[in-house]
Tab-separated table of C-alpha atoms and ligand atoms in Angstrom:
chain	number	residue	atom	x	y	z
P	1	UNK	CA	15.475	-18.353	-15.166
P	2	UNK	CA	16.792	-17.369	-18.553
P	3	UNK	CA	20.536	-16.760	-18.254
P	4	UNK	CA	21.455	-13.262	-19.253
P	5	UNK	CA	24.643	-12.882	-21.263
P	6	UNK	CA	27.248	-10.698	-19.561
P	7	UNK	CA	27.172	-8.107	-22.343
P	8	UNK	CA	23.428	-7.598	-22.011
P	9	UNK	CA	23.689	-7.457	-18.223
P	10	UNK	CA	26.368	-4.768	-18.404
P	11	UNK	CA	24.388	-2.794	-20.994
P	12	UNK	CA	21.240	-2.902	-18.842
P	13	UNK	CA	23.041	-1.717	-15.716
P	14	UNK	CA	24.778	1.074	-17.636
P	15	UNK	CA	21.427	2.115	-19.063
P	16	UNK	CA	19.998	2.254	-15.525
P	17	UNK	CA	22.806	4.577	-14.501
P	18	UNK	CA	22.198	6.801	-17.515
P	19	UNK	CA	18.582	7.192	-16.334
P	20	UNK	CA	19.365	8.594	-12.884
P	21	UNK	CA	18.422	12.190	-13.711
P	22	UNK	CA	15.319	11.110	-15.560
P	23	UNK	CA	14.282	8.908	-12.611
P	24	UNK	CA	14.464	11.847	-10.221
P	25	UNK	CA	12.526	13.970	-12.665
P	26	UNK	CA	9.666	11.448	-12.790
P	27	UNK	CA	9.724	11.054	-9.009
P	28	UNK	CA	9.415	14.817	-8.593
P	29	UNK	CA	6.538	14.944	-11.063
P	30	UNK	CA	4.667	12.228	-9.171
P	31	UNK	CA	5.312	13.702	-5.710
P	32	UNK	CA	3.912	17.031	-6.945
P	33	UNK	CA	0.548	15.264	-7.393
P	34	UNK	CA	-1.310	15.474	-4.050
P	35	UNK	CA	-2.937	12.082	-4.639
P	36	UNK	CA	-4.795	11.582	-1.375
P	37	UNK	CA	-8.070	9.643	-1.323
P	38	UNK	CA	-10.404	11.069	-3.982
P	39	UNK	CA	-7.678	13.309	-5.427
P	40	UNK	CA	-5.724	10.738	-7.438
P	41	UNK	CA	-6.518	12.180	-10.903
P	42	UNK	CA	-3.291	14.129	-11.422
P	43	UNK	CA	-1.132	11.144	-10.422
P	44	UNK	CA	-3.127	8.792	-12.652
P	45	UNK	CA	-2.699	11.202	-15.569
P	46	UNK	CA	1.027	11.336	-14.843
P	47	UNK	CA	1.118	7.528	-14.960
P	48	UNK	CA	-0.502	7.601	-18.410
P	49	UNK	CA	2.268	9.959	-19.511
P	50	UNK	CA	4.915	7.699	-18.010
P	51	UNK	CA	3.557	4.564	-19.716
P	52	UNK	CA	3.335	6.411	-23.034
P	53	UNK	CA	6.947	7.509	-22.551
P	54	UNK	CA	7.831	3.796	-22.388
P	55	UNK	CA	6.189	3.308	-25.799
P	56	UNK	CA	3.128	1.583	-24.314
P	57	UNK	CA	-0.566	2.344	-24.811
P	58	UNK	CA	-2.123	3.049	-21.392
P	59	UNK	CA	-5.751	2.257	-20.725
P	60	UNK	CA	-8.121	2.694	-17.794
P	61	UNK	CA	-9.590	0.040	-15.520
P	62	UNK	CA	-12.621	1.125	-13.489
P	63	UNK	CA	-13.238	-0.086	-9.932
P	64	UNK	CA	-16.848	-1.345	-9.976
P	65	UNK	CA	-18.254	-2.357	-6.576
P	66	UNK	CA	-21.271	-4.035	-8.226
P	67	UNK	CA	-18.907	-6.487	-9.944
P	68	UNK	CA	-16.489	-6.920	-7.050
P	69	UNK	CA	-18.784	-7.046	-4.042
P	70	UNK	CA	-18.910	-10.838	-3.730
P	71	UNK	CA	-15.153	-11.292	-4.131
P	72	UNK	CA	-13.393	-12.345	-0.887
P	73	UNK	CA	-10.759	-9.625	-1.443
P	74	UNK	CA	-13.282	-6.803	-1.691
P	75	UNK	CA	-13.466	-4.191	1.077
P	76	UNK	CA	-16.474	-1.946	1.781
P	77	UNK	CA	-15.860	1.297	-0.160
P	78	UNK	CA	-15.284	4.607	1.574
P	79	UNK	CA	-15.890	6.775	-1.522
P	80	UNK	CA	-17.548	6.430	-4.968
P	81	UNK	CA	-15.219	5.430	-7.797
P	82	UNK	CA	-16.308	7.741	-10.625
P	83	UNK	CA	-13.433	9.646	-12.240
P	84	UNK	CA	-10.763	7.627	-10.403
P	85	UNK	CA	-10.069	4.734	-12.781
P	86	UNK	CA	-6.836	2.781	-12.382
P	87	UNK	CA	-4.277	2.955	-15.218
P	88	UNK	CA	-2.587	-0.029	-16.834
P	89	UNK	CA	-0.411	-0.796	-19.838
P	90	UNK	CA	0.808	-4.038	-21.375
P	91	UNK	CA	4.049	-4.756	-23.194
P	92	UNK	CA	3.747	-7.603	-25.697
P	93	UNK	CA	6.906	-9.178	-27.101
P	94	UNK	CA	7.399	-10.131	-30.744
P	95	UNK	CA	7.769	-13.714	-29.623
P	96	UNK	CA	6.832	-14.805	-26.106
P	97	UNK	CA	9.651	-17.021	-24.867
P	98	UNK	CA	9.883	-16.157	-21.162
P	99	UNK	CA	7.486	-15.876	-18.283
P	100	UNK	CA	5.043	-13.005	-17.931
P	101	UNK	CA	5.311	-10.451	-15.162
P	102	UNK	CA	3.181	-7.749	-13.551
P	103	UNK	CA	4.781	-4.587	-12.151
P	104	UNK	CA	2.329	-3.022	-9.722
P	105	UNK	CA	2.222	0.107	-7.605
P	106	UNK	CA	-0.304	2.369	-5.920
P	107	UNK	CA	-0.502	6.097	-6.663
P	108	UNK	CA	-2.565	7.063	-3.621
P	109	UNK	CA	-0.896	8.646	-0.617
P	110	UNK	CA	-2.075	9.182	2.946
P	111	UNK	CA	-2.851	12.738	4.102
P	112	UNK	CA	0.179	14.908	4.838
P	113	UNK	CA	-0.915	15.573	8.414
P	114	UNK	CA	0.204	18.856	9.949
P	115	UNK	CA	1.747	20.524	6.882
P	116	UNK	CA	3.311	23.241	9.072
P	117	UNK	CA	5.481	20.585	10.728
P	118	UNK	CA	7.177	19.631	7.448
P	119	UNK	CA	10.638	21.116	6.837
P	120	UNK	CA	9.589	21.664	3.205
P	121	UNK	CA	6.016	21.555	1.855
P	122	UNK	CA	4.822	17.931	1.456
P	123	UNK	CA	3.988	18.215	-2.251
P	124	UNK	CA	7.071	20.212	-3.217
P	125	UNK	CA	9.737	17.518	-3.520
P	126	UNK	CA	13.148	18.521	-2.161
P	127	UNK	CA	16.534	16.780	-1.952
P	128	UNK	CA	18.484	16.974	1.293
P	129	UNK	CA	21.305	14.716	2.396
P	130	UNK	CA	20.837	12.273	-0.470
P	131	UNK	CA	17.120	11.855	0.154
P	132	UNK	CA	13.992	13.020	-1.642
P	133	UNK	CA	11.434	14.444	0.778
P	134	UNK	CA	7.719	14.649	0.064
P	135	UNK	CA	4.472	12.853	0.800
P	136	UNK	CA	4.436	9.630	-1.206
P	137	UNK	CA	8.137	9.862	-2.142
P	138	UNK	CA	8.799	6.601	-0.313
P	139	UNK	CA	5.303	5.093	-0.240
P	140	UNK	CA	5.489	4.380	-3.060
P	141	UNK	CA	6.211	6.742	-5.894
P	142	UNK	CA	9.941	5.937	-5.903
P	143	UNK	CA	9.043	2.270	-6.403
P	144	UNK	CA	6.782	3.102	-9.335
P	145	UNK	CA	9.550	5.147	-10.940
P	146	UNK	CA	11.974	2.258	-10.340
P	147	UNK	CA	9.939	-0.317	-12.218
P	148	UNK	CA	9.206	2.077	-15.082
P	149	UNK	CA	12.849	3.129	-15.422
P	150	UNK	CA	13.924	-0.522	-15.186
P	151	UNK	CA	11.796	-1.256	-18.242
P	152	UNK	CA	13.167	1.860	-19.948
P	153	UNK	CA	16.721	0.703	-19.225
P	154	UNK	CA	16.160	-2.502	-21.171
P	155	UNK	CA	14.995	-0.424	-24.127
P	156	UNK	CA	18.018	1.847	-23.855
P	157	UNK	CA	20.199	-1.257	-23.939
P	158	UNK	CA	18.483	-2.192	-27.230
P	159	UNK	CA	16.340	-4.884	-25.597
P	160	UNK	CA	12.800	-5.605	-24.469
P	161	UNK	CA	11.242	-8.348	-22.331
P	162	UNK	CA	10.556	-11.556	-24.246
P	163	UNK	CA	7.257	-12.043	-22.398
P	164	UNK	CA	4.161	-10.058	-21.580
P	165	UNK	CA	4.777	-7.375	-18.942
P	166	UNK	CA	1.808	-5.686	-17.294
P	167	UNK	CA	2.084	-2.373	-15.524
P	168	UNK	CA	-0.628	-1.434	-13.054
P	169	UNK	CA	-1.063	1.939	-11.331
P	170	UNK	CA	-3.881	1.641	-8.827
P	171	UNK	CA	-5.807	3.640	-6.242
P	172	UNK	CA	-6.873	2.904	-2.666
P	173	UNK	CA	-3.986	0.728	-1.503
P	174	UNK	CA	-4.133	2.822	1.671
P	175	UNK	CA	-7.786	2.196	2.539
P	176	UNK	CA	-9.390	-0.750	0.702
P	177	UNK	CA	-7.167	-2.383	-1.913
P	178	UNK	CA	-10.146	-2.343	-4.277
P	179	UNK	CA	-8.193	-0.617	-7.050
P	180	UNK	CA	-5.629	-3.429	-7.092
P	181	UNK	CA	-8.376	-6.052	-7.000
P	182	UNK	CA	-10.179	-4.476	-9.977
P	183	UNK	CA	-6.969	-4.227	-12.013
P	184	UNK	CA	-5.889	-7.777	-11.176
P	185	UNK	CA	-9.259	-9.224	-12.223
P	186	UNK	CA	-9.361	-7.205	-15.458
P	187	UNK	CA	-5.978	-8.459	-16.709
P	188	UNK	CA	-4.624	-11.909	-17.612
P	189	UNK	CA	-2.995	-13.827	-14.758
P	190	UNK	CA	0.755	-13.177	-14.892
P	191	UNK	CA	3.403	-15.732	-13.891
P	192	UNK	CA	4.684	-13.432	-11.115
P	193	UNK	CA	4.269	-9.972	-9.654
P	194	UNK	CA	6.765	-7.387	-8.400
P	195	UNK	CA	5.515	-4.615	-6.105
P	196	UNK	CA	8.238	-2.130	-5.108
P	197	UNK	CA	6.794	-1.099	-1.740
P	198	UNK	CA	9.251	0.553	0.636
P	199	UNK	CA	11.099	-1.241	3.394
P	200	UNK	CA	11.288	-0.152	7.048
P	201	UNK	CA	14.099	2.409	6.770
P	202	UNK	CA	16.266	-0.131	4.949
P	203	UNK	CA	15.858	-2.020	1.704
P	204	UNK	CA	13.723	-5.050	2.478
P	205	UNK	CA	11.827	-8.015	1.095
P	206	UNK	CA	8.379	-8.563	2.580
P	207	UNK	CA	8.007	-12.086	3.971
P	208	UNK	CA	4.535	-11.621	5.459
P	209	UNK	CA	2.000	-8.948	6.204
P	210	UNK	CA	-0.794	-8.599	8.724
P	211	UNK	CA	-4.415	-8.120	7.727
P	212	UNK	CA	-6.370	-4.997	8.581
P	213	UNK	CA	-9.999	-4.165	9.396
P	214	UNK	CA	-11.329	-0.634	9.500
P	215	UNK	CA	-14.211	0.042	11.891
P	216	UNK	CA	-16.182	3.192	12.648
P	217	UNK	CA	-18.050	3.648	15.927
P	218	UNK	CA	-20.580	6.438	16.343
P	219	UNK	CA	-21.847	7.170	19.852
P	220	UNK	CA	-24.917	9.344	20.347
P	221	UNK	CA	-25.284	10.499	23.937
P	222	UNK	CA	-27.854	12.643	25.652
P	223	UNK	CA	-27.173	16.406	25.384
P	224	UNK	CA	-27.440	18.667	28.432
P	225	UNK	CA	-26.038	21.908	29.789
P	226	UNK	CA	-22.868	21.175	31.742
P	227	UNK	CA	-24.542	22.501	34.929
P	228	UNK	CA	-26.817	19.405	34.648
P	229	UNK	CA	-23.979	17.212	33.525
P	230	UNK	CA	-25.219	14.215	35.472
P	231	UNK	CA	-28.451	14.289	33.412
P	232	UNK	CA	-26.592	13.861	30.140
P	233	UNK	CA	-24.463	11.161	28.565
P	234	UNK	CA	-21.289	12.624	27.122
P	235	UNK	CA	-20.683	11.002	23.724
P	236	UNK	CA	-16.964	11.857	23.739
P	237	UNK	CA	-16.425	10.259	27.136
P	238	UNK	CA	-18.493	7.272	26.029
P	239	UNK	CA	-16.365	6.919	22.900
P	240	UNK	CA	-13.292	6.913	25.133
P	241	UNK	CA	-14.683	3.927	27.021
P	242	UNK	CA	-15.032	2.080	23.718
P	243	UNK	CA	-11.536	3.111	22.575
P	244	UNK	CA	-10.120	1.762	25.855
P	245	UNK	CA	-11.794	-1.591	25.140
P	246	UNK	CA	-9.970	-1.712	21.792
P	247	UNK	CA	-6.638	-1.061	23.490
P	248	UNK	CA	-7.288	-3.961	25.890
P	249	UNK	CA	-8.065	-6.139	22.861
P	250	UNK	CA	-4.788	-5.021	21.253
P	251	UNK	CA	-2.806	-6.079	24.336
P	252	UNK	CA	-4.539	-9.463	24.288
P	253	UNK	CA	-3.856	-10.032	20.573
P	254	UNK	CA	-0.122	-9.334	21.051
P	255	UNK	CA	0.345	-12.052	23.664
P	256	UNK	CA	3.202	-14.325	22.650
P	257	UNK	CA	1.140	-17.463	22.091
P	258	UNK	CA	-1.055	-15.660	19.573
P	259	UNK	CA	1.821	-14.584	17.340
P	260	UNK	CA	2.389	-16.578	14.145
P	261	UNK	CA	5.982	-17.809	13.614
P	262	UNK	CA	6.282	-15.526	10.572
P	263	UNK	CA	6.137	-12.596	13.004
P	264	UNK	CA	8.401	-13.937	15.743
P	265	UNK	CA	10.846	-11.252	16.839
P	266	UNK	CA	8.581	-8.415	15.677
P	267	UNK	CA	7.836	-5.992	18.478
P	268	UNK	CA	4.061	-5.542	18.884
P	269	UNK	CA	2.922	-6.857	15.482
P	270	UNK	CA	-0.843	-6.406	15.962
P	271	UNK	CA	-1.645	-2.732	16.153
P	272	UNK	CA	-4.950	-1.058	16.896
P	273	UNK	CA	-4.873	2.576	15.868
P	274	UNK	CA	-7.398	5.143	16.995
P	275	UNK	CA	-6.947	7.158	13.818
P	276	UNK	CA	-9.737	9.711	13.726
P	277	UNK	CA	-12.183	11.273	16.136
P	278	UNK	CA	-14.861	13.835	15.544
P	279	UNK	CA	-17.519	14.972	17.905
P	280	UNK	CA	-18.943	17.481	20.276
P	281	UNK	CA	-20.636	20.804	19.664
P	282	UNK	CA	-19.660	23.306	22.326
P	283	UNK	CA	-17.235	23.544	25.257
P	284	UNK	CA	-20.108	24.121	27.663
P	285	UNK	CA	-22.440	21.450	26.286
P	286	UNK	CA	-22.354	17.745	27.056
P	287	UNK	CA	-21.276	16.261	23.721
P	288	UNK	CA	-24.161	14.708	21.775
P	289	UNK	CA	-22.306	12.693	19.182
P	290	UNK	CA	-18.817	11.332	18.665
P	291	UNK	CA	-17.421	9.166	15.884
P	292	UNK	CA	-14.133	7.311	16.087
P	293	UNK	CA	-12.316	5.589	13.229
P	294	UNK	CA	-10.172	2.578	14.071
P	295	UNK	CA	-7.691	0.410	12.237
P	296	UNK	CA	-7.383	-3.068	13.727
P	297	UNK	CA	-4.524	-5.381	12.740
P	298	UNK	CA	-5.176	-9.063	11.972
P	299	UNK	CA	-2.486	-11.603	12.916
P	300	UNK	CA	-1.579	-14.353	10.480
P	301	UNK	CA	-3.702	-17.338	11.456
P	302	UNK	CA	-6.781	-15.155	11.998
P	303	UNK	CA	-9.045	-13.830	9.263
P	304	UNK	CA	-10.538	-10.403	8.684
P	305	UNK	CA	-13.991	-11.979	9.111
P	306	UNK	CA	-13.033	-13.320	12.569
P	307	UNK	CA	-11.618	-9.951	13.555
P	308	UNK	CA	-14.846	-8.308	12.403
P	309	UNK	CA	-16.756	-10.602	14.751
P	310	UNK	CA	-14.302	-9.758	17.581
P	311	UNK	CA	-14.956	-6.069	16.989
P	312	UNK	CA	-18.739	-6.581	16.988
P	313	UNK	CA	-18.502	-8.407	20.310
P	314	UNK	CA	-16.129	-5.826	21.767
P	315	UNK	CA	-18.380	-2.899	20.859
P	316	UNK	CA	-21.508	-4.684	22.115
P	317	UNK	CA	-19.802	-5.346	25.471
P	318	UNK	CA	-18.533	-1.788	25.765
P	319	UNK	CA	-21.996	-0.441	24.932
P	320	UNK	CA	-23.373	-2.078	28.069
P	321	UNK	CA	-20.847	-0.222	30.259
P	322	UNK	CA	-22.535	1.949	32.903
P	323	UNK	CA	-20.996	5.136	31.454
P	324	UNK	CA	-22.864	4.426	28.206
P	325	UNK	CA	-26.296	4.005	29.795
P	326	UNK	CA	-28.747	5.958	27.655
P	327	UNK	CA	-26.340	6.246	24.734
P	328	UNK	CA	-26.782	4.604	21.347
P	329	UNK	CA	-23.837	3.012	19.612
P	330	UNK	CA	-23.575	2.389	15.867
P	331	UNK	CA	-20.810	0.214	14.418
P	332	UNK	CA	-19.926	0.348	10.708
P	333	UNK	CA	-17.312	-1.358	8.575
P	334	UNK	CA	-16.012	0.787	5.724
P	335	UNK	CA	-12.519	0.451	4.314
P	336	UNK	CA	-10.107	-2.445	4.821
P	337	UNK	CA	-11.473	-5.940	5.298
P	338	UNK	CA	-8.123	-7.490	4.480
P	339	UNK	CA	-6.702	-10.904	5.352
P	340	UNK	CA	-3.066	-11.426	6.340
P	341	UNK	CA	-0.717	-12.940	3.786
P	342	UNK	CA	2.622	-14.738	3.533
P	343	UNK	CA	5.174	-13.991	0.817
P	344	UNK	CA	7.415	-17.083	0.979
P	345	UNK	CA	10.975	-16.024	0.346
P	346	UNK	CA	11.619	-19.433	-1.230
P	347	UNK	CA	9.307	-18.508	-4.116
P	348	UNK	CA	11.198	-18.185	-7.367
P	349	UNK	CA	10.311	-14.529	-7.820
P	350	UNK	CA	11.373	-13.574	-4.286
P	351	UNK	CA	14.647	-15.474	-4.621
P	352	UNK	CA	15.256	-13.750	-7.948
P	353	UNK	CA	14.520	-10.354	-6.387
P	354	UNK	CA	16.961	-10.985	-3.539
P	355	UNK	CA	19.701	-12.218	-5.878
P	356	UNK	CA	19.267	-9.381	-8.379
P	357	UNK	CA	19.369	-6.850	-5.546
P	358	UNK	CA	22.623	-8.341	-4.272
P	359	UNK	CA	24.143	-8.328	-7.767
P	360	UNK	CA	22.944	-4.831	-8.610
P	361	UNK	CA	23.880	-3.122	-5.357
P	362	UNK	CA	26.328	-5.327	-3.448
P	363	UNK	CA	23.924	-5.142	-0.514
P	364	UNK	CA	21.177	-7.432	0.702
P	365	UNK	CA	17.443	-7.191	1.294
P	366	UNK	CA	16.387	-7.582	4.908
P	367	UNK	CA	13.517	-9.997	5.603
P	368	UNK	CA	10.493	-7.926	6.508
P	369	UNK	CA	7.423	-9.352	8.240
P	370	UNK	CA	5.303	-6.221	7.891
P	371	UNK	CA	2.874	-4.913	10.497
P	372	UNK	CA	1.148	-2.996	7.702
P	373	UNK	CA	-0.242	-4.317	4.454
P	374	UNK	CA	0.228	-4.017	0.677
P	375	UNK	CA	-1.764	-4.885	-2.434
P	376	UNK	CA	0.325	-8.046	-2.760
P	377	UNK	CA	-2.226	-10.135	-0.852
P	378	UNK	CA	-4.686	-10.094	-3.760
P	379	UNK	CA	-2.263	-11.810	-6.123
P	380	UNK	CA	-1.151	-14.410	-3.565
P	381	UNK	CA	-4.468	-15.188	-1.855
P	382	UNK	CA	-6.950	-14.882	-4.715
P	383	UNK	CA	-4.961	-15.495	-7.881
P	384	UNK	CA	-2.259	-17.898	-6.701
P	385	UNK	CA	0.416	-15.714	-8.277
P	386	UNK	CA	3.742	-15.450	-6.440
P	387	UNK	CA	4.581	-11.900	-5.539
P	388	UNK	CA	7.885	-10.273	-4.602
P	389	UNK	CA	7.301	-7.144	-2.534
P	390	UNK	CA	10.543	-5.264	-2.032
P	391	UNK	CA	11.652	-1.695	-2.227
P	392	UNK	CA	13.899	1.177	-1.297
P	393	UNK	CA	14.858	2.621	2.055
P	394	UNK	CA	12.019	4.962	3.003
P	395	UNK	CA	11.576	6.844	6.252
P	396	UNK	CA	8.584	8.413	7.973
P	397	UNK	CA	6.055	7.073	5.520
P	398	UNK	CA	2.619	8.135	6.853
P	399	UNK	CA	4.525	10.625	9.061
P	400	UNK	CA	6.105	14.070	8.811
P	401	UNK	CA	9.042	14.631	6.409
P	402	UNK	CA	8.601	11.338	4.553
P	403	UNK	CA	11.664	10.577	2.455
P	404	UNK	CA	13.340	8.009	0.245
P	405	UNK	CA	17.057	7.424	-0.287
P	406	UNK	CA	18.135	8.461	-3.793
P	407	UNK	CA	20.877	5.810	-4.102
P	408	UNK	CA	18.492	3.264	-2.657
P	409	UNK	CA	15.905	4.040	-5.336
P	410	UNK	CA	18.522	3.700	-8.087
P	411	UNK	CA	19.611	0.380	-6.585
P	412	UNK	CA	16.041	-0.914	-6.705
P	413	UNK	CA	15.775	0.229	-10.335
P	414	UNK	CA	18.920	-1.764	-11.223
P	415	UNK	CA	17.573	-4.795	-9.344
P	416	UNK	CA	14.196	-4.734	-11.071
P	417	UNK	CA	15.853	-4.292	-14.479
P	418	UNK	CA	17.915	-7.457	-13.951
P	419	UNK	CA	14.886	-9.294	-12.544
P	420	UNK	CA	12.738	-8.412	-15.566
P	421	UNK	CA	15.487	-9.504	-17.952
P	422	UNK	CA	15.986	-12.849	-16.204
P	423	UNK	CA	12.341	-13.631	-15.533
P	424	UNK	CA	11.017	-12.665	-18.947
P	425	UNK	CA	14.112	-13.177	-21.076
P	426	UNK	CA	15.009	-10.473	-23.572
P	427	UNK	CA	14.747	-9.925	-27.302
P	428	UNK	CA	16.490	-7.332	-29.482
P	429	UNK	CA	14.500	-4.212	-30.197
E	501	ZN	ZN1	2.465	1.651	0.019
């Protein structure tokens, strides 16, 4: 670590505080972009604006399945990639003296769900009780704003990092991770990565994350009028039999002896989510077809490939159930095929993150073995680059009335500013 002189440290923290209004402004601008899957363009354009505002020259990085398909971190796509290129920018120092760093964040958000249940519309950011509400406010647009404003704070203090700093704004963290993979492979390997993903309702440092596999099961039954119900095979009921088999698998995978030490103390770390269902034609017809979409967690110690085989076996067994006689069952894998990952808190970048957070806020980051996943795995598993994943207090991410704590976001900004300055060193502007 390059020791930071007390004057520079004070100037950087004061600059962070002078950027509070501007930080909120950028967060609002990003939350106004409804950047769900396939609709990321406005958020990506906003990221170009943000990088330009930092004096950098943004450029696009396409996600090209033809080039990525044999990479172990690649997941089967759910949507074509045209018109959805990731955005990156690189700061180059006058003289590289410190270690290089990547600041990474995803711009995609999950669907808002039942918009009528939100207290305020999901893409109209609103402040209540010291929190910013809106889809993506916590996951993870506040984190993106934090790293950008941290960099800006150095500039305002008359400084810049004395090492290369990459910024990466990527798509599809929420369904494949392919955007992050494409960006990582297109850029030079950095010495460390910071990803400001939100913590579980408190500020936290990720210590591990599960893997995830997405599976889609389509059942085609035999249609009939309900008066001849026994002659038909109801695809919706058949799909329920298969879903029940997944829940039994979930219970089995959460048995104590299967849980990796990194997840000890976590309640129910391996989750199987029946996320989507579509099917049926008419209330008085035996349903012909039903498709369910599942998200299956992968415990540390298992691989996505093993879980895929488990799912294949599970579906084959369920398909032979007597209630599925005469039905056809199709299993597809599209979306996450992601391995679990550890983020050792002894790594230099994670220790730096924890120390800078303590110095910048007076608080501490809670250790967080996450039952969901981030883009951090790519850097750790496939590039060998240590990665600190830590971020602000966010609540109800993926739920209704998602929010992020305003003070918490500013605290993360101050922490990242100190971490950049120490990791990279600084030079006068
Ligand atoms: Zn996220």
